[in-house]
Amino acid sequence: MELTRVRTLQIIGFLLLLAAITQAIYTALYMSKADVPRQLLWGTEALLFVLMAAFAGSALAQAKEQHLALSAITAAAVLNVVQVGVGLTMFGPFSEAAREVEGLAPAARSVVAFSFMVYNAAKVLLALALIMLGWAKLAAGSKILGTASVLVGLVAMVSNAASMAAGRNVFGELPLAGGSGVVATVLLALCLLTMYGSASSED
């Protein structure tokens, strides 16, 4: 079975929306200091991004336009799999080792720092994709979604790039990079889901 280009983009949008929901749930549970089912949430997120990498790669091969946006989504999906994988497989063992051996604390911190570096890099790519699709929405006459996408995309790109360059504490307690990244992911999903409007039968 060969999926149409439009259907493939809609699937990517749906996967992005689900990923944003899992990130929002994790953040809400973490901030409320509730018990966070990391394996379930992060494992689900990893699966979503694995599928997203495949569908985005397929969309890129089919694309007649928006090659930069689709390549950015593909790369971001791969990076997110790496980031989630580090969190699931390395955070626990390194934290336990650091508690047992004091000299391993810097190594444990470096694993967390690497994970956040990859996280921010993926958000920069998703923000770039959002900006490109936002401009396309503006050109198509969708002023509200287009303007919101471009503005949020710029904030997410700059804030996550700053976190990569200056460290994840660059904004102090303000979760600007992560928060804007999640909003950008939602808007990117909406852009993809509505890219062709009612022309869902287009090849």
mmCIF file of C-alpha atoms in Angstrom, residues 83 119 140 181:
data_model
loop_
_atom_site.group_PDB
_atom_site.id
_atom_site.type_symbol
_atom_site.label_atom_id
_atom_site.label_comp_id
_atom_site.label_asym_id
_atom_site.label_seq_id
_atom_site.Cartn_x
_atom_site.Cartn_y
_atom_site.Cartn_z
ATOM 1 C CA GLN A 83 17.500 11.965 23.405
ATOM 2 C CA TYR A 119 16.693 17.904 23.009
ATOM 3 C CA ALA A 140 -1.842 30.942 1.280
ATOM 4 C CA GLY A 181 9.291 24.090 21.845
#
